[in-house]
Short mmCIF file of C-alpha atoms and ligand atoms in Angstrom, two decimals:
data_model
loop_
_atom_site.label_atom_id
_atom_site.label_comp_id
_atom_site.label_asym_id
_atom_site.label_seq_id
_atom_site.Cartn_x
_atom_site.Cartn_y
_atom_site.Cartn_z
CA UNK Z 1 -45.02 4.21 -0.06
CA UNK Z 2 -44.98 2.81 3.60
CA UNK Z 3 -44.03 -0.83 3.39
CA UNK Z 4 -44.34 -3.68 5.48
CA UNK Z 5 -40.88 -5.29 6.30
CA UNK Z 6 -40.79 -8.77 7.93
CA UNK Z 7 -39.96 -9.32 10.79
CA UNK Z 8 -36.90 -11.57 10.53
CA UNK Z 9 -35.01 -9.03 8.55
CA UNK Z 10 -36.23 -5.81 10.73
CA UNK Z 11 -34.17 -8.43 13.07
CA UNK Z 12 -31.03 -8.79 11.27
CA UNK Z 13 -31.21 -4.88 10.82
CA UNK Z 14 -31.24 -4.77 15.00
CA UNK Z 15 -28.60 -7.47 15.06
CA UNK Z 16 -25.80 -5.86 12.29
CA UNK Z 17 -22.77 -4.89 14.39
CA UNK Z 18 -22.09 -2.31 11.91
CA UNK Z 19 -25.87 -0.65 11.83
CA UNK Z 20 -24.49 2.47 13.69
CA UNK Z 21 -22.29 3.46 10.66
CA UNK Z 22 -25.35 4.22 8.59
CA UNK Z 23 -25.98 7.42 10.74
CA UNK Z 24 -22.26 8.52 9.91
CA UNK Z 25 -23.53 9.17 6.08
CA UNK Z 26 -25.49 11.81 4.46
CA UNK Z 27 -27.85 10.50 1.86
CA UNK Z 28 -30.60 11.71 -0.59
CA UNK Z 29 -34.04 10.87 1.57
CA UNK Z 30 -35.54 11.27 -1.47
CA UNK Z 31 -35.41 10.72 -5.21
CA UNK Z 32 -38.54 11.05 -7.93
CA UNK Z 33 -40.62 11.86 -4.78
CA UNK Z 34 -40.19 8.37 -3.14
CA UNK Z 35 -38.00 7.49 0.22
CA UNK Z 36 -34.82 7.01 -1.62
CA UNK Z 37 -32.68 3.61 -1.61
CA UNK Z 38 -29.45 4.02 -2.65
CA UNK Z 39 -27.64 0.99 -4.18
CA UNK Z 40 -25.05 2.79 -6.18
CA UNK Z 41 -22.04 2.47 -3.82
CA UNK Z 42 -20.26 1.24 -6.31
CA UNK Z 43 -20.34 4.51 -8.94
CA UNK Z 44 -20.30 7.00 -6.37
CA UNK Z 45 -19.91 6.74 -2.18
CA UNK Z 46 -22.22 8.64 -0.27
CA UNK Z 47 -20.62 11.27 1.72
CA UNK Z 48 -19.22 10.55 5.55
CA UNK Z 49 -20.79 13.55 7.49
CA UNK Z 50 -17.20 13.77 8.63
CA UNK Z 51 -15.84 14.97 5.65
CA UNK Z 52 -17.06 18.38 6.18
CA UNK Z 53 -15.49 18.76 9.33
CA UNK Z 54 -12.30 17.76 7.70
CA UNK Z 55 -12.33 20.36 4.84
CA UNK Z 56 -13.49 23.00 7.02
CA UNK Z 57 -10.49 22.50 9.00
CA UNK Z 58 -8.05 23.21 6.23
CA UNK Z 59 -10.42 26.09 4.59
CA UNK Z 60 -10.41 28.10 8.03
CA UNK Z 61 -6.19 26.82 8.25
CA UNK Z 62 -6.20 28.72 4.73
CA UNK Z 63 -7.56 31.59 5.62
CA UNK Z 64 -6.08 31.93 8.61
CA UNK Z 65 -2.04 31.11 7.82
CA UNK Z 66 -1.92 31.40 4.40
CA UNK Z 67 1.33 29.51 3.34
CA UNK Z 68 2.06 28.80 6.67
CA UNK Z 69 -0.20 25.98 6.77
CA UNK Z 70 2.22 24.29 4.61
CA UNK Z 71 4.03 23.07 8.01
CA UNK Z 72 1.87 24.22 10.76
CA UNK Z 73 -1.33 23.29 12.27
CA UNK Z 74 -2.87 19.70 12.94
CA UNK Z 75 -2.34 18.28 9.61
CA UNK Z 76 0.41 20.58 7.66
CA UNK Z 77 -0.22 20.33 4.43
CA UNK Z 78 3.50 19.01 2.89
CA UNK Z 79 3.08 15.58 3.97
CA UNK Z 80 -0.52 15.48 4.33
CA UNK Z 81 -0.71 12.52 1.86
CA UNK Z 82 1.38 10.73 4.37
CA UNK Z 83 -1.81 11.25 7.03
CA UNK Z 84 -3.63 9.22 4.81
CA UNK Z 85 -1.37 6.22 3.91
CA UNK Z 86 -1.61 4.00 6.94
CA UNK Z 87 -5.91 3.56 6.46
CA UNK Z 88 -5.05 3.21 2.76
CA UNK Z 89 -2.56 0.44 2.85
CA UNK Z 90 -5.15 -1.15 5.50
CA UNK Z 91 -7.72 -1.10 3.21
CA UNK Z 92 -5.60 -2.83 0.44
CA UNK Z 93 -3.27 -4.93 2.34
CA UNK Z 94 -0.10 -3.14 1.46
CA UNK Z 95 2.73 -1.74 3.78
CA UNK Z 96 2.88 2.01 4.28
CA UNK Z 97 5.87 2.28 2.00
CA UNK Z 98 4.26 0.34 -1.09
CA UNK Z 99 1.48 2.60 -0.80
CA UNK Z 100 0.74 6.55 -1.87
CA UNK Z 101 -2.50 8.57 -2.77
CA UNK Z 102 -2.11 10.79 -5.83
CA UNK Z 103 -3.38 12.14 -9.07
CA UNK Z 104 -6.99 9.96 -10.09
CA UNK Z 105 -7.11 6.60 -11.40
CA UNK Z 106 -6.34 6.77 -15.17
CA UNK Z 107 -3.26 8.83 -14.74
CA UNK Z 108 -1.95 6.34 -12.51
CA UNK Z 109 -2.26 3.40 -14.32
CA UNK Z 110 -0.05 5.36 -17.38
CA UNK Z 111 2.43 6.15 -14.82
CA UNK Z 112 2.55 2.68 -13.47
CA UNK Z 113 2.57 1.05 -17.16
CA UNK Z 114 5.38 3.29 -18.11
CA UNK Z 115 7.74 1.74 -15.32
CA UNK Z 116 5.94 -2.14 -15.77
CA UNK Z 117 5.21 -2.44 -19.58
CA UNK Z 118 8.53 -2.66 -20.91
CA UNK Z 119 7.56 -4.69 -23.90
CA UNK Z 120 10.40 -6.40 -25.99
CA UNK Z 121 10.48 -7.67 -29.70
CA UNK Z 122 9.18 -11.32 -28.35
CA UNK Z 123 7.04 -10.10 -25.15
CA UNK Z 124 4.72 -7.40 -25.48
CA UNK Z 125 1.27 -8.32 -25.02
CA UNK Z 126 -1.01 -6.91 -22.59
CA UNK Z 127 -3.50 -9.24 -21.07
CA UNK Z 128 -6.78 -7.77 -19.89
CA UNK Z 129 -9.89 -8.89 -18.08
CA UNK Z 130 -12.96 -9.24 -20.28
CA UNK Z 131 -15.01 -6.28 -20.80
CA UNK Z 132 -13.04 -4.04 -19.38
CA UNK Z 133 -13.75 -0.50 -18.44
CA UNK Z 134 -13.45 1.99 -21.08
CA UNK Z 135 -10.81 3.86 -19.71
CA UNK Z 136 -8.30 1.17 -19.08
CA UNK Z 137 -9.04 -0.38 -22.37
CA UNK Z 138 -7.80 3.13 -23.81
CA UNK Z 139 -5.01 3.08 -21.39
CA UNK Z 140 -3.68 -0.01 -22.38
CA UNK Z 141 -4.36 0.61 -26.31
CA UNK Z 142 -2.48 3.78 -26.20
CA UNK Z 143 0.12 2.38 -24.22
CA UNK Z 144 0.85 -0.24 -26.58
CA UNK Z 145 0.34 2.22 -29.62
CA UNK Z 146 3.11 4.70 -27.86
CA UNK Z 147 5.59 1.88 -28.03
CA UNK Z 148 4.80 1.08 -31.61
CA UNK Z 149 2.46 -1.63 -31.51
CA UNK Z 150 -0.84 -2.32 -33.15
CA UNK Z 151 -3.55 -2.90 -30.18
CA UNK Z 152 -5.42 -5.19 -32.03
CA UNK Z 153 -2.18 -7.59 -32.02
CA UNK Z 154 -0.81 -6.33 -28.81
CA UNK Z 155 -3.96 -6.31 -26.67
CA UNK Z 156 -5.66 -10.22 -25.84
CA UNK Z 157 -8.88 -9.72 -23.67
CA UNK Z 158 -10.18 -12.68 -21.71
CA UNK Z 159 -13.51 -14.22 -23.12
CA UNK Z 160 -16.25 -15.50 -20.73
CA UNK Z 161 -17.13 -19.79 -21.04
CA UNK Z 162 -19.82 -20.15 -23.06
CA UNK Z 163 -22.73 -18.75 -22.36
CA UNK Z 164 -22.12 -17.05 -19.25
CA UNK Z 165 -20.34 -13.58 -18.19
CA UNK Z 166 -18.00 -15.16 -16.15
CA UNK Z 167 -14.29 -16.32 -16.46
CA UNK Z 168 -13.05 -19.40 -15.35
CA UNK Z 169 -9.67 -19.65 -13.81
CA UNK Z 170 -9.15 -22.60 -16.29
CA UNK Z 171 -9.44 -20.23 -19.24
CA UNK Z 172 -7.31 -17.77 -18.02
CA UNK Z 173 -4.80 -20.72 -17.72
CA UNK Z 174 -5.52 -21.59 -21.13
CA UNK Z 175 -4.49 -17.89 -22.46
CA UNK Z 176 -0.96 -18.28 -20.58
CA UNK Z 177 -0.79 -21.83 -22.34
CA UNK Z 178 -1.31 -20.43 -25.81
CA UNK Z 179 0.21 -17.10 -25.28
CA UNK Z 180 2.22 -16.95 -22.10
CA UNK Z 181 5.83 -16.35 -23.56
CA UNK Z 182 4.38 -13.30 -25.40
CA UNK Z 183 2.68 -11.78 -22.75
CA UNK Z 184 4.48 -8.57 -21.06
CA UNK Z 185 2.17 -7.32 -18.60
CA UNK Z 186 -1.34 -8.43 -17.34
CA UNK Z 187 -3.77 -5.63 -16.09
CA UNK Z 188 -6.76 -7.03 -15.08
CA UNK Z 189 -9.85 -5.41 -12.88
CA UNK Z 190 -9.89 -7.07 -9.43
CA UNK Z 191 -13.55 -6.48 -9.58
CA UNK Z 192 -15.32 -6.55 -12.86
CA UNK Z 193 -16.99 -3.41 -13.21
CA UNK Z 194 -19.65 -4.69 -15.45
CA UNK Z 195 -20.56 -8.23 -14.31
CA UNK Z 196 -19.26 -7.75 -10.41
CA UNK Z 197 -16.88 -10.68 -10.76
CA UNK Z 198 -14.09 -10.84 -8.38
CA UNK Z 199 -11.26 -12.05 -10.03
CA UNK Z 200 -8.57 -14.43 -7.99
CA UNK Z 201 -5.56 -12.11 -7.56
CA UNK Z 202 -3.26 -14.18 -5.79
CA UNK Z 203 -4.08 -17.02 -8.34
CA UNK Z 204 -3.66 -14.77 -11.63
CA UNK Z 205 -0.54 -13.06 -9.66
CA UNK Z 206 1.79 -16.13 -9.69
CA UNK Z 207 0.31 -17.29 -12.78
CA UNK Z 208 1.53 -14.20 -14.87
CA UNK Z 209 5.08 -14.78 -12.79
CA UNK Z 210 5.38 -18.36 -13.82
CA UNK Z 211 5.54 -17.28 -17.19
CA UNK Z 212 7.70 -13.74 -16.81
CA UNK Z 213 5.01 -11.46 -17.01
CA UNK Z 214 4.38 -8.34 -14.87
CA UNK Z 215 0.88 -8.56 -12.56
CA UNK Z 216 -1.09 -5.32 -12.45
CA UNK Z 217 -4.53 -5.10 -10.81
CA UNK Z 218 -7.02 -1.99 -11.42
CA UNK Z 219 -8.67 -1.93 -8.41
CA UNK Z 220 -11.48 0.38 -8.78
CA UNK Z 221 -14.18 -1.92 -7.75
CA UNK Z 222 -12.22 -3.96 -5.29
CA UNK Z 223 -10.43 -1.62 -3.07
CA UNK Z 224 -13.40 -1.21 0.01
CA UNK Z 225 -15.05 -3.40 -1.42
CA UNK Z 226 -13.27 -7.15 -0.62
CA UNK Z 227 -10.22 -7.20 1.59
CA UNK Z 228 -7.09 -7.60 -0.12
CA UNK Z 229 -3.54 -9.05 0.39
CA UNK Z 230 -1.62 -7.09 -2.11
CA UNK Z 231 1.87 -7.54 -0.27
CA UNK Z 232 1.20 -11.12 0.57
CA UNK Z 233 -0.01 -11.78 -3.09
CA UNK Z 234 3.20 -10.49 -4.64
CA UNK Z 235 1.19 -7.99 -6.60
CA UNK Z 236 3.77 -5.97 -8.62
CA UNK Z 237 1.41 -2.73 -9.09
CA UNK Z 238 -2.26 -1.43 -8.60
CA UNK Z 239 -4.28 1.24 -8.78
CA UNK Z 240 -7.65 2.39 -7.66
CA UNK Z 241 -9.91 5.64 -7.38
CA UNK Z 242 -11.52 6.45 -4.19
CA UNK Z 243 -14.62 7.81 -4.81
CA UNK Z 244 -16.82 4.52 -5.41
CA UNK Z 245 -16.80 1.92 -2.28
CA UNK Z 246 -13.82 4.08 -0.78
CA UNK Z 247 -16.63 7.56 -0.14
CA UNK Z 248 -13.90 9.95 -0.66
CA UNK Z 249 -16.20 12.70 -3.14
CA UNK Z 250 -16.81 13.01 -6.79
CA UNK Z 251 -13.23 12.80 -8.68
CA UNK Z 252 -11.22 11.95 -5.99
CA UNK Z 253 -7.92 10.62 -5.91
CA UNK Z 254 -6.69 7.20 -6.65
CA UNK Z 255 -4.67 4.81 -4.58
CA UNK Z 256 -1.27 3.32 -5.92
CA UNK Z 257 0.55 0.34 -4.61
CA UNK Z 258 3.85 -0.66 -5.78
CA UNK Z 259 5.19 -3.75 -4.19
CA UNK Z 260 8.33 -3.17 -2.23
CA UNK Z 261 10.36 -5.63 -4.68
CA UNK Z 262 10.18 -2.78 -6.48
CA UNK Z 263 10.40 0.03 -4.34
CA UNK Z 264 14.04 0.90 -4.79
CA UNK Z 265 14.38 -0.26 -8.38
CA UNK Z 266 15.64 3.04 -9.30
CA UNK Z 267 16.67 1.88 -12.99
CA UNK Z 268 12.81 1.49 -13.68
CA UNK Z 269 11.65 4.05 -16.21
CA UNK Z 270 9.34 6.43 -14.54
CA UNK Z 271 8.19 9.82 -15.21
CA UNK Z 272 9.35 12.31 -12.49
CA UNK Z 273 8.12 14.69 -10.79
CA UNK Z 274 9.75 16.96 -7.63
CA UNK Z 275 7.14 15.42 -4.97
CA UNK Z 276 8.67 11.79 -6.15
CA UNK Z 277 11.96 13.30 -5.35
CA UNK Z 278 13.71 12.14 -1.76
CA UNK Z 279 11.66 13.88 0.61
CA UNK Z 280 14.88 14.47 2.43
CA UNK Z 281 16.17 17.02 0.08
CA UNK Z 282 13.75 17.94 -2.19
CA UNK Z 283 13.69 21.46 -1.13
CA UNK Z 284 17.50 21.77 -2.01
CA UNK Z 285 15.81 22.21 -5.08
CA UNK Z 286 19.00 20.54 -6.97
CA UNK Z 287 19.24 19.73 -10.44
CA UNK Z 288 19.61 15.83 -10.04
CA UNK Z 289 16.00 13.67 -9.74
CA UNK Z 290 16.52 11.34 -6.58
CA UNK Z 291 13.28 9.34 -6.31
CA UNK Z 292 12.14 8.36 -2.94
CA UNK Z 293 11.83 4.82 -2.21
CA UNK Z 294 8.61 2.91 -2.06
CA UNK Z 295 5.26 3.80 -3.87
CA UNK Z 296 5.98 7.99 -2.94
CA UNK Z 297 8.60 7.99 -5.75
CA UNK Z 298 5.76 7.75 -8.23
CA UNK Z 299 4.48 11.10 -6.89
CA UNK Z 300 4.54 14.05 -9.51
CA UNK Z 301 2.76 16.98 -7.68
CA UNK Z 302 2.52 18.32 -4.14
CA UNK Z 303 -0.82 16.96 -2.61
CA UNK Z 304 -3.72 18.44 -3.35
CA UNK Z 305 -5.31 19.40 0.54
CA UNK Z 306 -9.21 19.58 -0.07
CA UNK Z 307 -9.76 16.04 -1.40
CA UNK Z 308 -7.31 14.39 1.17
CA UNK Z 309 -9.23 16.09 3.60
CA UNK Z 310 -12.46 14.35 2.65
CA UNK Z 311 -11.12 11.34 2.11
CA UNK Z 312 -9.51 11.43 5.32
CA UNK Z 313 -13.20 11.36 6.58
CA UNK Z 314 -13.78 7.97 4.74
CA UNK Z 315 -10.59 6.20 5.83
CA UNK Z 316 -11.22 6.58 9.25
CA UNK Z 317 -14.66 4.88 8.86
CA UNK Z 318 -12.93 1.98 7.15
CA UNK Z 319 -10.38 1.83 9.91
CA UNK Z 320 -12.93 1.57 12.55
CA UNK Z 321 -15.48 -1.05 10.68
CA UNK Z 322 -12.75 -3.23 9.48
CA UNK Z 323 -12.42 -4.84 6.06
CA UNK Z 324 -13.26 -7.96 7.51
CA UNK Z 325 -16.44 -6.92 9.74
CA UNK Z 326 -17.55 -5.44 6.65
CA UNK Z 327 -16.64 -8.34 3.62
CA UNK Z 328 -19.34 -10.43 6.25
CA UNK Z 329 -22.01 -8.44 6.41
CA UNK Z 330 -21.14 -7.83 2.70
CA UNK Z 331 -21.77 -11.30 1.74
CA UNK Z 332 -24.98 -11.68 4.15
CA UNK Z 333 -26.48 -8.75 2.26
CA UNK Z 334 -25.56 -9.72 -1.61
CA UNK Z 335 -26.74 -13.52 -0.52
CA UNK Z 336 -30.48 -11.88 0.94
CA UNK Z 337 -30.48 -9.75 -2.53
CA UNK Z 338 -29.56 -12.63 -4.61
CA UNK Z 339 -32.17 -14.96 -2.76
CA UNK Z 340 -34.82 -12.50 -3.00
CA UNK Z 341 -34.29 -11.69 -6.82
CA UNK Z 342 -34.15 -15.22 -7.29
CA UNK Z 343 -37.67 -15.99 -5.88
CA UNK Z 344 -38.78 -13.27 -8.23
CA UNK Z 345 -41.33 -14.91 -10.78
CA UNK Z 346 -40.76 -14.91 -14.53
CA UNK Z 347 -37.78 -14.90 -16.68
CA UNK Z 348 -37.38 -11.30 -17.10
CA UNK Z 349 -34.16 -10.88 -15.52
CA UNK Z 350 -30.96 -12.97 -15.03
CA UNK Z 351 -27.93 -12.60 -12.33
CA UNK Z 352 -24.94 -12.36 -14.52
CA UNK Z 353 -22.55 -12.03 -11.20
CA UNK Z 354 -20.91 -15.23 -10.25
CA UNK Z 355 -22.82 -17.27 -7.72
CA UNK Z 356 -20.14 -18.23 -5.32
CA UNK Z 357 -19.36 -15.89 -2.68
CA UNK Z 358 -15.50 -15.87 -3.03
CA UNK Z 359 -16.06 -14.79 -6.76
CA UNK Z 360 -18.31 -11.34 -6.24
CA UNK Z 361 -17.77 -8.79 -3.98
CA UNK Z 362 -20.80 -6.57 -3.31
CA UNK Z 363 -22.26 -5.59 -6.19
CA UNK Z 364 -24.83 -7.97 -8.41
CA UNK Z 365 -25.54 -7.56 -12.34
CA UNK Z 366 -28.62 -8.04 -13.35
CA UNK Z 367 -29.52 -8.59 -17.06
CA UNK Z 368 -32.69 -7.74 -18.19
CA UNK Z 369 -33.82 -10.09 -20.97
CA UNK Z 370 -36.18 -7.65 -22.57
CA UNK Z 371 -33.55 -5.41 -23.06
CA UNK Z 372 -34.75 -1.78 -23.08
CA UNK Z 373 -34.68 0.74 -20.16
CA UNK Z 374 -37.56 0.19 -18.78
CA UNK Z 375 -37.45 -1.63 -15.99
CA UNK Z 376 -34.71 0.56 -14.94
CA UNK Z 377 -36.79 3.51 -15.46
CA UNK Z 378 -39.64 2.41 -13.57
CA UNK Z 379 -37.71 0.79 -10.41
CA UNK Z 380 -35.99 4.60 -10.37
CA UNK Z 381 -39.83 6.30 -10.59
CA UNK Z 382 -39.88 4.10 -7.52
CA UNK Z 383 -36.81 5.99 -5.46
CA UNK Z 384 -34.26 3.14 -6.34
CA UNK Z 385 -30.80 4.59 -7.09
CA UNK Z 386 -29.11 1.95 -8.99
CA UNK Z 387 -27.00 2.18 -12.79
CA UNK Z 388 -27.76 1.08 -16.19
CA UNK Z 389 -25.44 -0.40 -18.22
CA UNK Z 390 -25.36 -1.23 -22.16
CA UNK Z 391 -27.44 -3.08 -23.29
CA UNK Z 392 -29.18 -4.55 -20.87
CA UNK Z 393 -27.50 -4.94 -17.25
CA UNK Z 394 -28.73 -2.97 -13.83
CA UNK Z 395 -26.43 -2.75 -11.73
CA UNK Z 396 -27.01 -2.73 -7.73
CA UNK Z 397 -24.83 -2.55 -5.05
CA UNK Z 398 -25.78 -3.22 -1.23
CA UNK Z 399 -22.64 -1.68 0.84
CA UNK Z 400 -22.39 -2.63 4.40
CA UNK Z 401 -21.21 0.56 5.62
CA UNK Z 402 -24.63 1.98 4.85
CA UNK Z 403 -27.07 0.04 3.51
CA UNK Z 404 -29.37 -2.23 5.45
CA UNK Z 405 -31.21 -5.15 4.83
CA UNK Z 406 -34.76 -3.93 5.30
CA UNK Z 407 -33.90 -1.49 2.50
CA UNK Z 408 -32.66 -4.66 0.56
CA UNK Z 409 -35.88 -6.17 0.88
CA UNK Z 410 -37.69 -2.93 -0.31
CA UNK Z 411 -35.81 -3.14 -3.35
CA UNK Z 412 -36.95 -6.44 -4.29
CA UNK Z 413 -40.23 -5.41 -3.35
CA UNK Z 414 -40.09 -3.03 -6.14
CA UNK Z 415 -38.16 -4.89 -8.57
CA UNK Z 416 -41.02 -7.70 -7.83
CA UNK Z 417 -43.90 -5.04 -8.41
CA UNK Z 418 -42.02 -3.36 -11.77
CA UNK Z 419 -41.84 -6.43 -13.00
CA UNK Z 420 -45.14 -7.62 -12.69
CA UNK Z 421 -46.30 -4.31 -13.79
CA UNK Z 422 -44.94 -4.67 -16.96
CA UNK Z 423 -45.54 -8.28 -17.61
C1 PLP K 501 -14.35 4.28 -11.94
C2 PLP K 501 -13.16 3.45 -12.67
C3 PLP K 501 -12.46 3.98 -13.78
C4 PLP K 501 -12.33 5.61 -13.60
O1 PLP K 501 -11.10 6.08 -14.05
P1 PLP K 501 -10.90 8.10 -13.53
O2 PLP K 501 -9.38 8.05 -14.19
O3 PLP K 501 -10.72 7.68 -12.28
O4 PLP K 501 -12.06 8.53 -14.43
C5 PLP K 501 -11.41 3.50 -14.58
N1 PLP K 501 -11.65 2.09 -14.33
C6 PLP K 501 -11.75 1.59 -14.14
C7 PLP K 501 -11.82 0.04 -13.78
C8 PLP K 501 -13.08 1.78 -13.08
O5 PLP K 501 -13.99 0.99 -12.59
#
């Protein structure tokens, strides 16, 4: 259905300095027979058109050079991961030696906890966010069990302030006052996948350190969404995936940050593999493991070229756009969306994402008051790709790299009509 878009919204798109990035992505044209409004970049980011070229280059090289491709061509495969580092480090505010791309996210959380979760008899608890992503919960619980603790006792989950989905900094401080002596590790999702709350990473890191705990973050929903300064904030370690805001393709690789103060700590326990070995002597194939300095010392295997090729395309776009400009547009898109949603009459939906722009990224979570999937299914039938999280939440992500103000307007109209039809 053709919809009339108000002039002021069209003008916002015309004035958008990042508007030209939209055409650098492939996107579904229709969904359920209607023009598609893609608001699911927090789940799977769209495909940068250039990704195909980067992948083709390596496929062609493999065909034409075989094993020689490891050392030849524009991007030799042996150090291929190094071609990603600077741009990935820029996105999370790390120094290049602090960042590496490897494995997938949950694998990396485990590898990092091997090094950074070192419980003692008195200090063994792990503080996690409210409503963590299930994989994170399974990971921390299994780590606690691995060290011989009962997860019921060893895992402390933050709780929201009463009547909201939001965890205030005061309640985090209280948790530390109560349990600080026992907390060994903090592992918090920088932006919570469910509510969209953006935690105060520098304050939480400082607090953790004050109580002698390690500060670790899962940045799956933060990397490429909000500007981060992991080095400056003193975060000990972090990991994130790259298929959400970082548009690197389904199941794509994970980024890892290890603060420089740990980069030369070779006494730390770690699980080792040949790619973590000092690259100067790696191919001497010696029997003693000598780790690389920095985050690269946590690598296990040689880099998987094709997913890394996809990632190159996306990282280029982030480099061109810049996280600060993206954040600026993101705040405007999200406020527009919030205002339009709040102006819908009736009480069928409630936003559970914090109202303060400093405490959210580009995701809004809508709680459906009469909690069945019907409203979600109706907007889907009208072309909106969003997602549903049990028991009652619709998540949408207006992404500054490729979503437009007009799309947000159309989405809000669809939502309004759908609510109206069902009341
Ligand atoms: C998306 C997401 C994951 C997914 O983990 P994979 O190991 O990449 O499958 C884990 N944790 C969080 C917080 C996520 O948002």
